[in-house]
Coordinates of C-alpha atoms in Angstrom, one line a residue:
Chain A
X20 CA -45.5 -56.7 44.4
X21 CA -42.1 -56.7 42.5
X22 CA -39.5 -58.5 44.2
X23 CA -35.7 -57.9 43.7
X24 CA -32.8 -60.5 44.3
X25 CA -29.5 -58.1 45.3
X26 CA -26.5 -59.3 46.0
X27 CA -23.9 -57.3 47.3
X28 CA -19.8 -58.5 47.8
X29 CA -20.8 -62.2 48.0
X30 CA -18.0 -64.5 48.8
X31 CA -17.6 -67.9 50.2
X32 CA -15.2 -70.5 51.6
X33 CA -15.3 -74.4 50.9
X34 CA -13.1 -75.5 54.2
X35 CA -10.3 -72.9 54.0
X36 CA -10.6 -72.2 50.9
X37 CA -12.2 -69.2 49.3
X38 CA -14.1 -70.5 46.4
X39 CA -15.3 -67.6 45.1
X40 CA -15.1 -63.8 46.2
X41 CA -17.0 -60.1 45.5
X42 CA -20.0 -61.0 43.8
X43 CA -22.4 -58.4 42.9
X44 CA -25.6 -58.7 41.2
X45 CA -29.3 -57.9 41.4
X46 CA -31.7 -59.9 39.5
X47 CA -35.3 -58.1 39.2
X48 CA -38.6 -60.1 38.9
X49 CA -39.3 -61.7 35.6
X50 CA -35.4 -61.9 34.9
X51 CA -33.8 -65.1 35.1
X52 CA -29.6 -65.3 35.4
X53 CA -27.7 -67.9 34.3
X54 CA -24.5 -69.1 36.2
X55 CA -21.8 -70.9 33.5
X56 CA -18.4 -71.9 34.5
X57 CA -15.9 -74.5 34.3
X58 CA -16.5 -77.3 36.9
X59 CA -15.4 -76.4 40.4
X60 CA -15.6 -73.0 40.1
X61 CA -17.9 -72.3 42.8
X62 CA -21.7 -72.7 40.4
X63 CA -23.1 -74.9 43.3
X64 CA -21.4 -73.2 46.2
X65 CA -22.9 -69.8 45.1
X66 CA -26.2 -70.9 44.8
X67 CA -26.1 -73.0 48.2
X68 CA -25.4 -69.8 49.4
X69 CA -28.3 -68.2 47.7
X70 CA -30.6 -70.8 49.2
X71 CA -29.5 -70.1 52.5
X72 CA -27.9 -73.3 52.7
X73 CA -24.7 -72.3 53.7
X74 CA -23.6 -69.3 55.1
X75 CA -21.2 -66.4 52.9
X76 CA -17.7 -65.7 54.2
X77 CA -19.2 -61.9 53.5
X78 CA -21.6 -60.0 51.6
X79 CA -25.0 -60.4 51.6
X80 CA -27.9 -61.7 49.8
X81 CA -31.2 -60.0 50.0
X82 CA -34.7 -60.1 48.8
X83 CA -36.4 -57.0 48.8
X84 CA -39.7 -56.7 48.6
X85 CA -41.8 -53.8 48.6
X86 CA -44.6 -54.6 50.4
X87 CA -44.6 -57.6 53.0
X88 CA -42.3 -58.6 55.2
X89 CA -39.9 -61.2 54.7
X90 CA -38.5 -63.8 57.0
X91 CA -35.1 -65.3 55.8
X92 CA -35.1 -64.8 51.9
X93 CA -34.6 -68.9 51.9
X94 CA -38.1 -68.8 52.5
X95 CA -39.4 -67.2 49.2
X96 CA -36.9 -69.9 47.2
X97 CA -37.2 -73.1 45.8
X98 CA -33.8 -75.2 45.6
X99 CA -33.2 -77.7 43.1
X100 CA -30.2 -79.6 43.6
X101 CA -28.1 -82.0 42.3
X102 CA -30.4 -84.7 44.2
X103 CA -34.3 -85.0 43.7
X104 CA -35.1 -84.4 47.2
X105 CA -37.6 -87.7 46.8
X106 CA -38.2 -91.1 48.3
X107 CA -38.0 -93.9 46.2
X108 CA -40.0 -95.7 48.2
X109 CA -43.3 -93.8 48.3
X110 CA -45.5 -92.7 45.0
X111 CA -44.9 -89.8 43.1
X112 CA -48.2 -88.8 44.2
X113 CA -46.8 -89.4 48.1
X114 CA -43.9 -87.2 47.2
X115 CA -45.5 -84.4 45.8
X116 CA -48.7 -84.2 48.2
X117 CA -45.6 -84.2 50.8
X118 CA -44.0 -81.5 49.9
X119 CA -47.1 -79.5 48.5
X120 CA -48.0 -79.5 52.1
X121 CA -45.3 -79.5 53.7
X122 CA -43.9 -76.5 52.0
X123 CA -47.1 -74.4 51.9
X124 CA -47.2 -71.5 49.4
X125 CA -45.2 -68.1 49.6
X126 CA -47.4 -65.1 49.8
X127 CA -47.9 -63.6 46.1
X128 CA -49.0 -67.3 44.4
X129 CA -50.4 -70.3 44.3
X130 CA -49.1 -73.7 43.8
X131 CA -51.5 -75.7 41.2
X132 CA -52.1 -79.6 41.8
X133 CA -50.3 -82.7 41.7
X134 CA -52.1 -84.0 38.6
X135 CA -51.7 -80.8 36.7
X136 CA -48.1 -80.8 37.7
X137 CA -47.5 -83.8 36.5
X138 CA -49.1 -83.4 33.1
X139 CA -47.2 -79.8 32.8
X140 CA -43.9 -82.0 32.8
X141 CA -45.3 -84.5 30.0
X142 CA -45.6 -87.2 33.0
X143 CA -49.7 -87.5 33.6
X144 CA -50.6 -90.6 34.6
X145 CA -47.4 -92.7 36.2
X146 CA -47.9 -90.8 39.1
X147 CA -49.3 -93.8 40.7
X148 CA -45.7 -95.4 40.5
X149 CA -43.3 -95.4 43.1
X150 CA -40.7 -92.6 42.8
X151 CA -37.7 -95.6 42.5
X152 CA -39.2 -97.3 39.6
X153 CA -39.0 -94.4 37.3
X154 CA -36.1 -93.8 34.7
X155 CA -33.3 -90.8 35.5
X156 CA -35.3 -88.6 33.3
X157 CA -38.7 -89.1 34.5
X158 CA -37.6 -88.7 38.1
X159 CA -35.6 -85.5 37.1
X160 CA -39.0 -84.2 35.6
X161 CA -40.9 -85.4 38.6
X162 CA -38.8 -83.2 41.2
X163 CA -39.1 -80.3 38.8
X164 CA -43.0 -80.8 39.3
X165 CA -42.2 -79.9 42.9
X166 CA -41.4 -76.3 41.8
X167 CA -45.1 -76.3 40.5
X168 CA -47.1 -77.6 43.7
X169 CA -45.8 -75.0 46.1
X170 CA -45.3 -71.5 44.6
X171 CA -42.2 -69.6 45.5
X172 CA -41.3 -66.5 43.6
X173 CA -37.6 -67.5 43.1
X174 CA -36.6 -70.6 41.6
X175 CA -32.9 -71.6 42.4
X176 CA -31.7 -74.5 40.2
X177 CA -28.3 -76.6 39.9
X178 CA -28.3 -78.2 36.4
X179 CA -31.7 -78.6 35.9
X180 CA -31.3 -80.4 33.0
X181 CA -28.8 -82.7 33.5
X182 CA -30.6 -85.8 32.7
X183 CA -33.2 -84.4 30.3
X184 CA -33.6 -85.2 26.8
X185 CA -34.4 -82.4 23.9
X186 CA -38.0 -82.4 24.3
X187 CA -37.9 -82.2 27.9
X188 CA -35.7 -79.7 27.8
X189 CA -38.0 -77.4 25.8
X190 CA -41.0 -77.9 27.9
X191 CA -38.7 -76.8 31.0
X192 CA -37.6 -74.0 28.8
X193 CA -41.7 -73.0 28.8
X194 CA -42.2 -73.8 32.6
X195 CA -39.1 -70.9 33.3
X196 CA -40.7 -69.3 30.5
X197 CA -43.8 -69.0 32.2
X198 CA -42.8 -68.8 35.5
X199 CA -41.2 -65.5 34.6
X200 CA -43.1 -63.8 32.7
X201 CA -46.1 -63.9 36.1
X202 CA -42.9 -62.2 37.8
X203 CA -41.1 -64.8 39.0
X204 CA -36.7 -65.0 39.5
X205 CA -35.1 -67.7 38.4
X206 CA -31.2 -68.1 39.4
X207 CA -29.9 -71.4 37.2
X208 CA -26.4 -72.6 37.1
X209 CA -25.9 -75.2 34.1
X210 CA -24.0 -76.1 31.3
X211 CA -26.6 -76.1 28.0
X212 CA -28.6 -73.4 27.3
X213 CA -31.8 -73.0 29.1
X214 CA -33.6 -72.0 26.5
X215 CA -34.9 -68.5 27.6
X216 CA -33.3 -65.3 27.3
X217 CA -31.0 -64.3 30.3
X218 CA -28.2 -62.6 31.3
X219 CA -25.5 -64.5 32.3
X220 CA -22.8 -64.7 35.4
X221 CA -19.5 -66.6 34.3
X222 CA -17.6 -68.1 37.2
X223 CA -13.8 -68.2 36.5
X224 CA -13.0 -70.2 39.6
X225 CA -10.1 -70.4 42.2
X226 CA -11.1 -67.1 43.7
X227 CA -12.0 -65.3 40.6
X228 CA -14.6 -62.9 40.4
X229 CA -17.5 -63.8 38.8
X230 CA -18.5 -60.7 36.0
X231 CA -21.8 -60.3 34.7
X232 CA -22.6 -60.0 31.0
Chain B
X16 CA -46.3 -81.5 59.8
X17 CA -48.9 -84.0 59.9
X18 CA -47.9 -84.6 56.1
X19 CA -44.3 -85.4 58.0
X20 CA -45.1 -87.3 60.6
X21 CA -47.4 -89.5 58.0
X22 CA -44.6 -89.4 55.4
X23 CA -42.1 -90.7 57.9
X24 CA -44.3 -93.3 59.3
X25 CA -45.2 -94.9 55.8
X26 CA -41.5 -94.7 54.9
X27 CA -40.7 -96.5 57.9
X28 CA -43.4 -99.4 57.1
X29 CA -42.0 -99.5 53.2
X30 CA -39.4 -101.8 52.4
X31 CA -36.2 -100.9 53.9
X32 CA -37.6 -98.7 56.5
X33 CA -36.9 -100.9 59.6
X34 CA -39.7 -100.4 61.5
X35 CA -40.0 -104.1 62.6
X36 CA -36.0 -104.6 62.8
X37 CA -36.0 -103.0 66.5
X38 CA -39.0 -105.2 67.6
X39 CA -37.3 -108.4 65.8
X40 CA -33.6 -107.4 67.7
X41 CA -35.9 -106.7 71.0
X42 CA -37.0 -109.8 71.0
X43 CA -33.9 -111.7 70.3
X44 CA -32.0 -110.1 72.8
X45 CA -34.6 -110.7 75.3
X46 CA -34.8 -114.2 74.0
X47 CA -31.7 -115.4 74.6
X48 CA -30.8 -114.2 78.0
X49 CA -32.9 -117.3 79.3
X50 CA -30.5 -119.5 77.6
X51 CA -27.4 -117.9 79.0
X52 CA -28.8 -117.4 82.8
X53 CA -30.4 -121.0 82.9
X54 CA -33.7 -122.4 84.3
X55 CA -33.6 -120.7 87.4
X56 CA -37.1 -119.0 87.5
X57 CA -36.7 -117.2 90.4
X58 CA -33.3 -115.2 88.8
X59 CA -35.4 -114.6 85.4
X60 CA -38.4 -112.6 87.3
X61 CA -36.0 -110.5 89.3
X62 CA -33.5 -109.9 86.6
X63 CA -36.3 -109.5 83.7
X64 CA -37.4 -105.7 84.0
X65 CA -33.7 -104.9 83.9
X66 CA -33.2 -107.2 80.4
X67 CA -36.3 -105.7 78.9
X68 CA -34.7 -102.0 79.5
X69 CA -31.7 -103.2 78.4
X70 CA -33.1 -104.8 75.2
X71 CA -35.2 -101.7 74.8
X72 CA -32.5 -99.2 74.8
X73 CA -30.5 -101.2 72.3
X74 CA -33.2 -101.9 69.8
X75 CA -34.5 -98.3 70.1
X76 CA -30.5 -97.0 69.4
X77 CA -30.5 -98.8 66.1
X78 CA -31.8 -97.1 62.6
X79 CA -31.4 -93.7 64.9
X80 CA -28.6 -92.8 62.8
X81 CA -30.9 -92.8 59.7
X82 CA -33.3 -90.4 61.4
X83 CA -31.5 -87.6 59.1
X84 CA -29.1 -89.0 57.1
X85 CA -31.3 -90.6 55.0
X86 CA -32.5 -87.1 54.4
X87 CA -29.6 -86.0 53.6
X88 CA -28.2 -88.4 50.9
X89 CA -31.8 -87.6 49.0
X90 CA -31.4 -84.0 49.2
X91 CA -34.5 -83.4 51.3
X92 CA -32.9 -82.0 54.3
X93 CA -32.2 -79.1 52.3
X94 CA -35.6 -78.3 51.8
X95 CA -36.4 -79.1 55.1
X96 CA -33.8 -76.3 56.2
X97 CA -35.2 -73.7 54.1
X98 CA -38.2 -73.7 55.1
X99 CA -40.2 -71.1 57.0
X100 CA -41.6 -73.3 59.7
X101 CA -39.1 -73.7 62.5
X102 CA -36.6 -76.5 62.1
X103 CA -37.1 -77.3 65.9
X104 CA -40.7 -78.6 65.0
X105 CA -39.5 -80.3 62.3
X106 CA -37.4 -82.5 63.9
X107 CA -39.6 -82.7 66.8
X108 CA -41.8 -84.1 64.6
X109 CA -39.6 -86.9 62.8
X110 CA -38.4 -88.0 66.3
X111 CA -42.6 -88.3 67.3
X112 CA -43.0 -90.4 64.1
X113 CA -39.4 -92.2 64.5
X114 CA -40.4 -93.8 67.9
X115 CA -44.4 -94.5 66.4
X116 CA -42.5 -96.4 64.7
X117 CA -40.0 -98.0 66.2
X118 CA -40.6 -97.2 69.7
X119 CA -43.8 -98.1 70.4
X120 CA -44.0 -101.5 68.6
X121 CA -41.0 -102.7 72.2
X122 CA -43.8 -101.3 74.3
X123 CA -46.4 -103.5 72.5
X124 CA -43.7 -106.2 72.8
X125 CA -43.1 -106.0 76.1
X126 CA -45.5 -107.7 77.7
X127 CA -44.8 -111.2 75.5
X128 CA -41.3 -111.2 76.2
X129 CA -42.1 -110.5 79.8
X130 CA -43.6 -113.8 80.1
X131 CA -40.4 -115.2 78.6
X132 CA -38.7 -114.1 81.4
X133 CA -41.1 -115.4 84.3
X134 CA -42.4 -111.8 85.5
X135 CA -45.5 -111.6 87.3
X136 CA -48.5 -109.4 85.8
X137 CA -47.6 -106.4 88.2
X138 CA -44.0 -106.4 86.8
X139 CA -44.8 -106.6 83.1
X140 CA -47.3 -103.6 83.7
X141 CA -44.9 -101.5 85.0
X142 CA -42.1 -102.3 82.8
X143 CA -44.8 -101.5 80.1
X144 CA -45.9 -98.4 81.5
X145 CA -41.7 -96.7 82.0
X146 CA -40.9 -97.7 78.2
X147 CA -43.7 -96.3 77.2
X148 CA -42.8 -93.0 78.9
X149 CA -39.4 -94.0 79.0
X150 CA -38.4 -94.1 75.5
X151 CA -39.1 -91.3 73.8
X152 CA -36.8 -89.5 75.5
X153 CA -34.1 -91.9 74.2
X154 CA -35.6 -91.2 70.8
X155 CA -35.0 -87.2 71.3
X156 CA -31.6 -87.6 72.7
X157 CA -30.4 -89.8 69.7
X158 CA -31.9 -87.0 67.4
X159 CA -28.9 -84.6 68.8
X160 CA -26.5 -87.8 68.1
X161 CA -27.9 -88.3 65.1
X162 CA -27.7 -84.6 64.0
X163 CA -24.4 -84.5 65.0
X164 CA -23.6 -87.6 62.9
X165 CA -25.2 -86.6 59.9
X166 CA -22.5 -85.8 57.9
X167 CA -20.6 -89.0 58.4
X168 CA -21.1 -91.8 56.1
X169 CA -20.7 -94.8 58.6
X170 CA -22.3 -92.6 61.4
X171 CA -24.3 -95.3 63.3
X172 CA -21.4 -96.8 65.7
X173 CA -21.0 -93.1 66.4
X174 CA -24.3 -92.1 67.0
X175 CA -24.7 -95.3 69.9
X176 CA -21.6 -94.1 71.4
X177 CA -22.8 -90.2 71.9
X178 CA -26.2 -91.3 73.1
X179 CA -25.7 -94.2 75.6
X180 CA -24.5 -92.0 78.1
X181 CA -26.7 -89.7 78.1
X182 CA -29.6 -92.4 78.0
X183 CA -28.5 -94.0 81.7
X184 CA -30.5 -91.8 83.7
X185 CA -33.3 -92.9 81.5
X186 CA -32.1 -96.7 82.4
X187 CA -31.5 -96.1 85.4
X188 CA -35.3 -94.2 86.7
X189 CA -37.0 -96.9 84.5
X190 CA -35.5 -99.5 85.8
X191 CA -35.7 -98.6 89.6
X192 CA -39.8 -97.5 88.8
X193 CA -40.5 -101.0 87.6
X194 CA -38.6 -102.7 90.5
X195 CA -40.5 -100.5 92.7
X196 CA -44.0 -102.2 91.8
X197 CA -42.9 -105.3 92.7
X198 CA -40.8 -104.9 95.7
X199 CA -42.5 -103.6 98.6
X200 CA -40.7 -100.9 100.5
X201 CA -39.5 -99.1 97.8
X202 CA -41.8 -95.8 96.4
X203 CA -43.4 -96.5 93.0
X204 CA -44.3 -93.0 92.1
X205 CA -41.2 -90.8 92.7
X206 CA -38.7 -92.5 90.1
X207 CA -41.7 -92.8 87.3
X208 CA -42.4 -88.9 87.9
X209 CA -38.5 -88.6 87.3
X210 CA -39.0 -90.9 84.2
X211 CA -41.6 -88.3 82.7
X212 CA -39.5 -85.2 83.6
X213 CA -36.3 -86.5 82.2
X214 CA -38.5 -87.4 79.2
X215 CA -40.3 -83.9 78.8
X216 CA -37.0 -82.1 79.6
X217 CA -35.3 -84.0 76.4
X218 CA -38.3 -83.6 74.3
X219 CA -37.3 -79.6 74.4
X220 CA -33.8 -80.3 74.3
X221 CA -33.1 -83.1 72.5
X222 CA -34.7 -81.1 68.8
X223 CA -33.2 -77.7 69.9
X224 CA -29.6 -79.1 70.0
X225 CA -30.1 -81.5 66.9
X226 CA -31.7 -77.9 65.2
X227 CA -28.8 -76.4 65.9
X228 CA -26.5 -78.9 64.7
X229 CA -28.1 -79.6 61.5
X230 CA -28.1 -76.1 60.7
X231 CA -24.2 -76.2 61.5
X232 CA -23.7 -78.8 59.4
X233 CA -24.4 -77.8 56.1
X234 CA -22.4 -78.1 53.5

């Protein structure tokens, strides 16, 4: 069941102004595309837009899929922010047995457990702590293990890496690695390299159209 | 949803969550009003269903205005949005664990600070039984004011300001339902019945117009 991202003429306003406009692209399963640009040219809006998060001045955004059918393509993605979308108050564990059922999984996949999450992000054993007590990194690395407990085809990411150091950043690297090669999207705006082979969408801001190379 | 409505009730027991701030400002209001009205017994028993509402409606406005803000500065809201179950439920749910939490512990209170207030055992009964039907619906309407809200950092003055009107008729039927136990000629049954239908109707209300809103207010 191949699933294909397409996006057709996408453009979007930020209050009045048009951030960015005519964006075309599709993304087929097992490819991953990388959005680079300056700051403020419109890496976060566009994928807010992607996750269905706020709505495109024009164009449209579709997931097609061959054989079910889909809701409202926000439904088949998982949205990593700038923020963790965790409470600091309760556990990791809390958190992630939260949102494992509270997200369910998308048809197509599994989600695997909280432990084995954890451990797949180099974290195994703190999980115990509460989300709060944890360093940037660790807490970073603990919202990516989100992605892992509910399975989604298409991964949507805003600087992933931000806080990450070089190791973490590899084993990432392998968790996009392998979440494309069982067929999955992945649509990542950031400023290193990921670490996998993608093609890549360069913002150029203030308007500009985005090009695809 | 159960995972939600369990989520939100442990955060509101965790530190910070101010689950006991609307009991502890419930009771102080209540507390107090002997010391301004004096030793007059007879004035605190008629006056004291009317002071319990009035300190229930008060405590139960405050930490509305975190209902999904709090969300929001963590970056769960998003998820919540994107999700396939419909947001409607979603915040019906947070508003059912939101007054487990805050609401119920003034109905549990209310018979204590009824005896502050000289009320016979009749009139503390049926001031029990309209907050406890009473209430949620102030907990539904301040999920539209707190939806509304959501995007404004010091939201909470707001949020009071949006809801208190709307939250009269709730005063008003909950009030007049616990006076009618006590005083004879007046019908118990008709203004409590109200009470429950003004409740039910903002239970579908309230998290449809707060569904809405959120979804509007994405940014």
């Amino acid at each position: 069941m191949p699933i294909r991202l397409r996006v057709e003429g996408l453009s979007a306003k930020r209050g009045e102004d048009l951030i960015f406009h005519d964006i075309s692209f599709i993304v087929a399963a097992g490819e991953a595309l990388i959005v680079t640009g300056p700051n403020g040219s419109g890496k976060s809006t566009l994928l807010r837009v992607l996750a269905g998060l706020l709505a495109p001045e024009s164009g449209t955004a579709q997931l097609d899929d061959t054989a079910a059918d889909i809701g409202h393509p926000r439904e088949l993605c998982h949205y990593l922010g700038h923020r963790n979308a965790m409470k600091r108050e309760l556990t990791v564990e809390e958190n992630l047995s939260f949102w494992k059922s509270f997200m369910g999984d998308s048809v197509g996949g599994s989600g695997i457990g909280i432990e084995e999450a954890t451990e797949a992000l180099g974290l195994g054993g703190i999980s115990h702590l509460p989300f709060g007590y944890l360093s940037a990194g660790q807490q970073r690395r603990m919202a990516m293990a989100k992605l892992l407990v509910a399975y989604r085809p298409v991964w949507i990411l805003d600087e992933p890496t931000a806080a990450l150091d070089a190791a973490a950043d590899r084993l990432f690297a392998g968790l996009v690695e392998r979440h494309l090669s069982a067929g999955g999207i992945v649509i990542a705006a950031t400023h290193q390299p990921l670490g996998v082979s993608a093609r890549e969408l360069r913002m150029t801001g203030f308007a500009g159209v985005g090009e695809v190379v | 949803m159960i995972s939600l409505f369990l989520r939100d009730l442990k955060l509101s027991m965790r530190a910070g969550g101010g689950a006991l701030i609307g009991v502890l400002f419930f009771m102080t209001v209540v507390a107090v009003v002997p010391f301004a009205v004096g030793p007059d017994l007879n004035l605190l028993s008629r006056i004291g269903p009317a002071i319990l509402w009035i300190g229930a409606l008060l405590a139960s406005l405050l930490g509305l205005d975190r209902l999904f803000q709090a969300e929001r500065e963590d970056g769960s809201l998003d998820l919540m949005l994107m999700q396939e179950a419909p947001l409607v439920l979603t915040v019906l749910v947070k508003c059912l664990a939101h007054w487990t939490a805050t609401g119920l512990p003034l109905v549990i209170a209310a018979p204590l600070l009824g005896l502050f207030m000289n009320m016979s055992e009749v009139a503390i009964g049926a001031t029990m039984l309209t907050l406890l039907v009473g209430t949620p619906a102030i907990t539904f309407i301040g999920a539209t004011g707190a939806a509304v809200a959501v995007t404004l950092p010091r939201g909470g003055l707001l949020v009071s300001i949006l809801v208190l009107p709307l939250a009269i008729p709730v005063l008003i039927f909950g009030v007049s339902a616990a006076y009618a136990a006590v005083q004879d000629p007046a019908p118990f049954l008709p203004p409590l019945l109200i009470l429950i239908a003004i409740t039910l109707f903002f239970a579908v209300i309230g998290p449809l117009a707060a569904a809405l809103a959120l979804r509007s207010a994405s940014d």
